CSV table of C-alpha atoms in Angstrom, one decimal:
chain,number,residue,atom,x,y,z
O,1,MET,CA,-5.0,-16.0,2.0
O,2,LEU,CA,-4.4,-12.3,2.9
O,3,VAL,CA,-7.6,-10.3,2.7
O,4,ALA,CA,-7.5,-6.5,2.6
O,5,THR,CA,-10.3,-4.8,4.5
O,6,PRO,CA,-11.6,-1.2,4.6
O,7,VAL,CA,-9.4,1.5,6.3
O,8,GLY,CA,-12.6,3.3,7.4
O,9,ASN,CA,-15.6,3.2,5.0
O,10,LEU,CA,-17.1,-0.3,5.2
O,11,ALA,CA,-18.1,-0.2,1.6
O,12,ASP,CA,-14.4,-0.3,0.5
O,13,ILE,CA,-14.1,-4.0,0.2
O,14,SER,CA,-14.2,-6.2,-2.9
O,15,GLN,CA,-16.7,-9.0,-3.6
O,16,ARG,CA,-13.8,-11.4,-3.9
O,17,ALA,CA,-12.7,-10.5,-0.4
O,18,LEU,CA,-16.2,-11.0,1.0
O,19,ASP,CA,-16.5,-14.4,-0.7
O,20,ALA,CA,-13.1,-15.4,0.7
O,21,LEU,CA,-14.2,-14.4,4.3
O,22,ARG,CA,-17.4,-16.5,3.9
O,23,ALA,CA,-15.6,-19.5,2.5
O,24,ALA,CA,-12.6,-19.6,5.0
O,25,ASP,CA,-12.5,-22.3,7.7
O,26,ALA,CA,-11.4,-19.5,10.1
O,27,ILE,CA,-10.5,-15.8,10.0
O,28,LEU,CA,-7.3,-14.7,11.7
O,29,CYS,CA,-7.7,-11.1,13.0
O,30,GLU,CA,-6.0,-8.5,15.2
O,31,ASP,CA,-9.0,-7.6,17.3
O,32,THR,CA,-12.1,-9.7,17.2
O,33,ARG,CA,-14.3,-6.7,18.0
O,34,VAL,CA,-13.2,-4.8,15.0
O,35,THR,CA,-13.5,-7.7,12.6
O,36,THR,CA,-16.9,-8.7,14.0
O,37,LYS,CA,-18.2,-5.3,13.1
O,38,LEU,CA,-17.2,-5.8,9.5
O,39,LEU,CA,-18.6,-9.3,9.3
O,40,ARG,CA,-21.9,-8.4,10.9
O,41,HIS,CA,-22.3,-5.5,8.4
O,42,TYR,CA,-22.1,-8.1,5.5
O,43,GLY,CA,-24.0,-10.9,7.3
O,44,ILE,CA,-20.9,-13.2,7.5
O,45,SER,CA,-20.6,-15.7,10.4
O,46,ASN,CA,-17.3,-17.4,10.8
O,47,GLN,CA,-14.8,-18.5,13.4
O,48,LEU,CA,-12.4,-15.7,14.5
O,49,ILE,CA,-8.9,-16.5,15.8
O,50,PRO,CA,-7.0,-13.6,17.4
O,51,LEU,CA,-3.5,-13.1,15.8
O,52,HIS,CA,-1.5,-10.2,17.0
O,53,ASP,CA,2.0,-9.1,18.0
O,54,HIS,CA,1.7,-10.8,21.4
O,55,ASN,CA,0.6,-14.3,20.3
O,56,GLU,CA,1.7,-14.7,16.6
O,57,GLN,CA,4.9,-16.5,17.4
O,58,ASP,CA,3.2,-19.0,19.7
O,59,ARG,CA,0.2,-19.5,17.5
O,60,THR,CA,2.0,-20.0,14.2
O,61,PRO,CA,2.9,-23.7,14.6
O,62,SER,CA,-0.8,-24.7,15.2
O,63,LEU,CA,-1.9,-22.6,12.3
O,64,ILE,CA,0.7,-24.2,10.0
O,65,ASP,CA,-0.7,-27.6,11.0
O,66,ARG,CA,-4.2,-26.5,10.0
O,67,LEU,CA,-2.9,-25.3,6.7
O,68,HIS,CA,-1.2,-28.6,6.1
O,69,GLN,CA,-4.5,-30.3,6.8
O,70,GLY,CA,-6.0,-28.4,3.9
O,71,GLN,CA,-7.9,-25.8,5.8
O,72,ARG,CA,-8.4,-22.3,4.3
O,73,LEU,CA,-7.4,-19.5,6.7
O,74,ALA,CA,-8.1,-15.9,5.9
O,75,LEU,CA,-5.8,-13.3,7.5
O,76,VAL,CA,-7.1,-9.7,8.0
O,77,SER,CA,-5.9,-6.7,9.9
O,78,ASP,CA,-8.0,-4.2,11.7
O,79,ALA,CA,-7.9,-2.0,8.7
O,80,GLY,CA,-6.3,-2.1,5.2
O,81,THR,CA,-3.9,-4.5,3.7
O,82,PRO,CA,-2.6,-7.2,6.1
O,83,ILE,CA,1.1,-7.3,7.1
O,84,VAL,CA,1.7,-3.6,6.1
O,85,SER,CA,2.6,-2.3,9.5
O,86,ASP,CA,0.4,-5.1,11.0
O,87,PRO,CA,0.9,-8.6,12.3
O,88,GLY,CA,1.1,-11.7,10.0
O,89,TYR,CA,4.6,-11.5,8.6
O,90,ARG,CA,5.9,-14.4,10.7
O,91,LEU,CA,3.0,-16.6,9.8
O,92,VAL,CA,3.4,-15.9,6.1
O,93,ARG,CA,7.1,-16.6,6.2
O,94,ALA,CA,6.5,-19.8,8.1
O,95,ALA,CA,3.9,-20.9,5.5
O,96,GLN,CA,6.3,-20.1,2.7
O,97,ASP,CA,9.1,-22.1,4.4
O,98,GLU,CA,6.7,-25.1,4.5
O,99,HIS,CA,5.9,-24.6,0.7
O,100,ILE,CA,2.3,-23.7,1.5
O,101,ALA,CA,0.7,-21.6,-1.2
O,102,ILE,CA,-0.3,-18.1,-0.1
O,103,THR,CA,-2.3,-15.6,-2.1
O,104,SER,CA,-3.2,-11.9,-1.4
O,105,LEU,CA,-6.6,-10.3,-2.2
O,106,PRO,CA,-5.8,-6.6,-2.8
O,107,GLY,CA,-7.7,-3.7,-1.5
O,108,ALA,CA,-7.6,-0.6,0.6
O,109,ASN,CA,-4.3,0.8,2.0
O,110,ALA,CA,-4.0,4.0,4.0
O,111,ALA,CA,-0.5,4.9,2.9
O,112,VAL,CA,-1.2,4.6,-0.8
O,113,THR,CA,-4.6,6.4,-0.4
O,114,ALA,CA,-2.8,9.3,1.4
O,115,LEU,CA,-0.1,9.4,-1.2
O,116,THR,CA,-2.6,9.9,-4.0
O,117,LEU,CA,-4.3,12.7,-2.1
O,118,SER,CA,-1.2,14.5,-0.8
O,119,GLY,CA,0.0,16.4,-3.9
O,120,LEU,CA,3.5,15.2,-3.2
O,121,PRO,CA,5.6,13.3,-5.8
O,122,PRO,CA,4.2,9.7,-6.0
O,123,ILE,CA,7.3,8.0,-7.4
O,124,PRO,CA,9.4,6.9,-5.7
O,125,PHE,CA,7.9,6.7,-2.2
O,126,MET,CA,9.1,4.9,0.9
O,127,PHE,CA,6.7,3.6,3.6
O,128,LEU,CA,8.3,3.5,7.0
O,129,GLY,CA,5.5,2.3,9.4
O,130,PHE,CA,5.2,4.0,12.7
O,131,PRO,CA,8.2,6.2,13.7
O,132,PRO,CA,10.0,5.2,17.0
O,133,ARG,CA,9.3,7.1,20.2
O,134,GLY,CA,11.5,9.4,22.2
O,135,GLU,CA,15.2,9.9,21.2
O,136,ALA,CA,15.0,6.9,18.8
O,137,ARG,CA,12.6,9.0,16.7
O,138,ARG,CA,15.2,11.7,16.2
O,139,GLN,CA,17.8,9.1,15.3
O,140,HIS,CA,15.4,7.5,12.8
O,141,PHE,CA,14.8,10.9,11.1
O,142,ALA,CA,18.5,11.7,11.2
O,143,ALA,CA,19.4,8.5,9.5
O,144,LEU,CA,16.9,9.2,6.7
O,145,ARG,CA,18.3,12.7,6.3
O,146,ALA,CA,21.8,11.2,6.0
O,147,VAL,CA,20.6,8.9,3.3
O,148,GLU,CA,19.0,11.9,1.5
O,149,GLN,CA,22.4,13.6,1.6
O,150,ALA,CA,23.8,10.5,0.0
O,151,GLY,CA,21.3,10.8,-2.8
O,152,LEU,CA,17.9,9.5,-1.8
O,153,ALA,CA,15.0,11.5,-3.2
O,154,ALA,CA,11.6,10.0,-2.3
O,155,THR,CA,8.3,10.9,-0.6
O,156,LEU,CA,8.5,9.4,2.9
O,157,ILE,CA,5.3,8.0,4.6
O,158,TRP,CA,4.6,7.1,8.2
O,159,TYR,CA,1.6,6.2,10.2
O,160,GLU,CA,1.3,8.0,13.5
O,161,SER,CA,-1.1,8.3,16.5
O,162,PRO,CA,-2.9,11.6,16.9
O,163,HIS,CA,-1.4,12.3,20.4
O,164,ARG,CA,2.2,11.9,19.1
O,165,LEU,CA,1.7,13.8,15.8
O,166,LEU,CA,2.9,17.2,17.0
O,167,GLU,CA,6.0,15.8,18.7
O,168,THR,CA,6.8,13.9,15.5
O,169,LEU,CA,6.3,17.0,13.3
O,170,LYS,CA,8.5,19.1,15.6
O,171,THR,CA,11.3,16.6,15.4
O,172,GLN,CA,11.0,16.5,11.7
O,173,GLU,CA,11.3,20.3,11.7
O,174,GLN,CA,14.6,20.1,13.5
O,175,VAL,CA,16.0,17.4,11.2
O,176,PHE,CA,14.5,18.1,7.8
O,177,GLY,CA,13.8,21.9,8.1
O,178,ALA,CA,10.7,24.0,8.7
O,179,ASP,CA,10.1,24.7,5.0
O,180,ARG,CA,10.0,21.1,3.9
O,181,PRO,CA,6.6,20.4,2.2
O,182,ALA,CA,4.5,17.8,4.0
O,183,ALA,CA,1.0,16.5,4.3
O,184,VAL,CA,-1.2,14.8,6.9
O,185,GLY,CA,-4.1,12.6,6.0
O,186,ARG,CA,-6.7,12.1,8.7
O,187,GLU,CA,-9.7,9.8,8.9
O,188,LEU,CA,-9.2,8.7,5.3
O,189,THR,CA,-12.4,7.4,3.5
O,190,LYS,CA,-14.5,8.4,6.5
O,191,ASN,CA,-17.1,11.2,6.9
O,192,PHE,CA,-14.5,13.6,8.4
O,193,GLU,CA,-11.7,12.8,5.9
O,194,GLU,CA,-9.1,15.6,5.9
O,195,MET,CA,-5.8,16.1,4.0
O,196,VAL,CA,-3.8,19.0,5.4
O,197,ARG,CA,-1.0,20.2,3.1
O,198,GLY,CA,1.8,22.8,3.7
O,199,THR,CA,5.3,23.1,5.1
O,200,VAL,CA,6.3,21.2,8.3
O,201,ALA,CA,6.1,24.5,10.2
O,202,GLU,CA,2.6,25.2,8.8
O,203,LEU,CA,1.4,21.8,9.8
O,204,ILE,CA,2.7,22.3,13.3
O,205,ALA,CA,0.8,25.6,13.5
O,206,HIS,CA,-2.4,24.0,12.2
O,207,PHE,CA,-2.4,21.1,14.6
O,208,GLU,CA,-1.4,23.3,17.6
O,209,GLU,CA,-4.6,25.3,16.9
O,210,THR,CA,-6.7,22.2,15.9
O,211,PRO,CA,-5.6,19.1,17.9
O,212,PRO,CA,-5.5,16.1,15.6
O,213,ARG,CA,-8.0,13.2,16.0
O,214,GLY,CA,-8.4,9.8,14.4
O,215,GLU,CA,-6.1,7.7,12.3
O,216,ILE,CA,-3.1,9.6,10.9
O,217,THR,CA,-0.9,9.2,7.8
O,218,LEU,CA,2.1,11.6,7.6
O,219,LEU,CA,3.9,12.3,4.4
O,220,LEU,CA,7.1,14.3,3.8
O,221,SER,CA,8.2,15.5,0.4
O,222,PRO,CA,11.6,14.6,-1.2
O,223,PRO,CA,14.3,17.2,-0.6
O,224,ALA,CA,14.2,20.1,-3.0
O,225,GLU,CA,16.2,20.0,-6.2
O,226,GLU,CA,18.4,22.8,-4.9
O,227,ASP,CA,19.2,20.8,-1.8
O,228,THR,CA,22.9,20.5,-2.1
O,229,GLY,CA,23.5,17.9,0.7
O,230,ALA,CA,24.3,15.1,-1.7
O,231,GLN,CA,26.6,17.2,-3.9
O,232,GLU,CA,28.5,18.6,-0.9
O,233,LEU,CA,29.0,15.1,0.5
O,234,ASP,CA,30.4,14.0,-2.9
O,235,GLN,CA,32.7,16.9,-3.2
O,236,VAL,CA,34.2,16.5,0.3
O,237,LEU,CA,34.6,12.8,-0.3
O,238,GLN,CA,36.3,13.3,-3.6
O,239,ASP,CA,38.8,15.7,-2.0
O,240,ALA,CA,39.5,13.3,0.8
O,241,LEU,CA,40.0,10.4,-1.6
O,242,LYS,CA,42.8,12.2,-3.3
O,243,ASN,CA,45.1,11.6,-0.3
O,244,HIS,CA,43.4,8.9,1.8
O,245,SER,CA,42.1,5.3,1.4
O,246,VAL,CA,38.4,4.7,1.2
O,247,LYS,CA,38.2,3.7,4.9
O,248,ASP,CA,40.2,6.7,6.1
O,249,ALA,CA,38.4,9.2,3.8
O,250,ALA,CA,35.0,8.0,5.1
O,251,ALA,CA,36.1,8.2,8.7
O,252,LEU,CA,37.4,11.7,8.2
O,253,VAL,CA,34.3,13.0,6.3
O,254,ALA,CA,31.8,11.4,8.6
O,255,GLY,CA,33.2,13.5,11.4
O,256,ILE,CA,32.9,16.6,9.3
O,257,VAL,CA,29.4,16.2,7.9
O,258,ASN,CA,27.9,14.5,11.0
O,259,LEU,CA,26.6,11.5,9.1
O,260,PRO,CA,26.7,7.8,10.0
O,261,LYS,CA,30.0,6.3,9.1
O,262,ARG,CA,28.4,3.4,7.2
O,263,THR,CA,26.5,5.8,5.0
O,264,VAL,CA,29.6,7.8,4.2
O,265,TYR,CA,31.8,4.7,3.7
O,266,ASN,CA,29.3,3.2,1.2
O,267,ARG,CA,29.2,6.5,-0.8
O,268,ALA,CA,33.0,6.7,-0.6
O,269,LEU,CA,33.3,3.2,-1.9
O,270,GLU,CA,31.0,4.0,-4.8
O,271,LEU,CA,32.9,7.1,-5.7
O,272,ALA,CA,36.2,5.3,-5.6
O,273,ARG,CA,34.9,2.7,-8.0
O,274,GLN,CA,33.6,5.4,-10.4
O,275,ASN,CA,37.0,7.1,-10.3
O,276,ARG,CA,38.7,3.9,-11.3
O,277,THR,CA,36.5,3.5,-14.3
O,278,ASP,CA,36.7,7.1,-15.5
């Protein structure tokens, strides 16, 4: 079973989750020190088995054997809902492949908590885990901006470490623009909980003056309604489709608008289909 644990405040756990942790034959956790703190707080004594990115693949077969033997294993992450940007996915898939029943006990989640506090549109939203580092981060944001120009309009959510937050915000400023509304949730559910709202440029100024600390959730608003990126892409593609095949039109336009060829091709294919049905 997957058991959600608090993201900060130890009181944010359900009675069902506590009962499951007590009843389990063993608890799989990222860091035994973190989980031990939670268990001690609630007077729970149980076997802890480390399960993290470095050992999950090797440990999964023996854990599957234990599940086949009828043992009850509880999977927790250091904070929040398991598997959401945390280890455990490979084990769950392996259990499903073996037709072993899996259940999830819902609870705290930092991304959803930050979304509700951000003041940004809650639906739709897209959670993207931790952004890559270095040049890959710029490419990651550029690909998302390209999808926005093809029509995506969603609040985007990432987790980030405090020492990389400013670099991430500055890259977002270059890709999405300085005036894009955004929010940063810090130390959610804890005594020093903070939600900073403003434009990307304003957030940069704030955290340059006040260096961020603690666990960070970063949110970026959908593009403004007057953002014409999607309409401009469609117009250029429609013009190109008048005299070119879908493949040639996409290749031509991708070079003009500086978007990934696959994104432009998929949109060109969709427009061509619409033109045939009109």
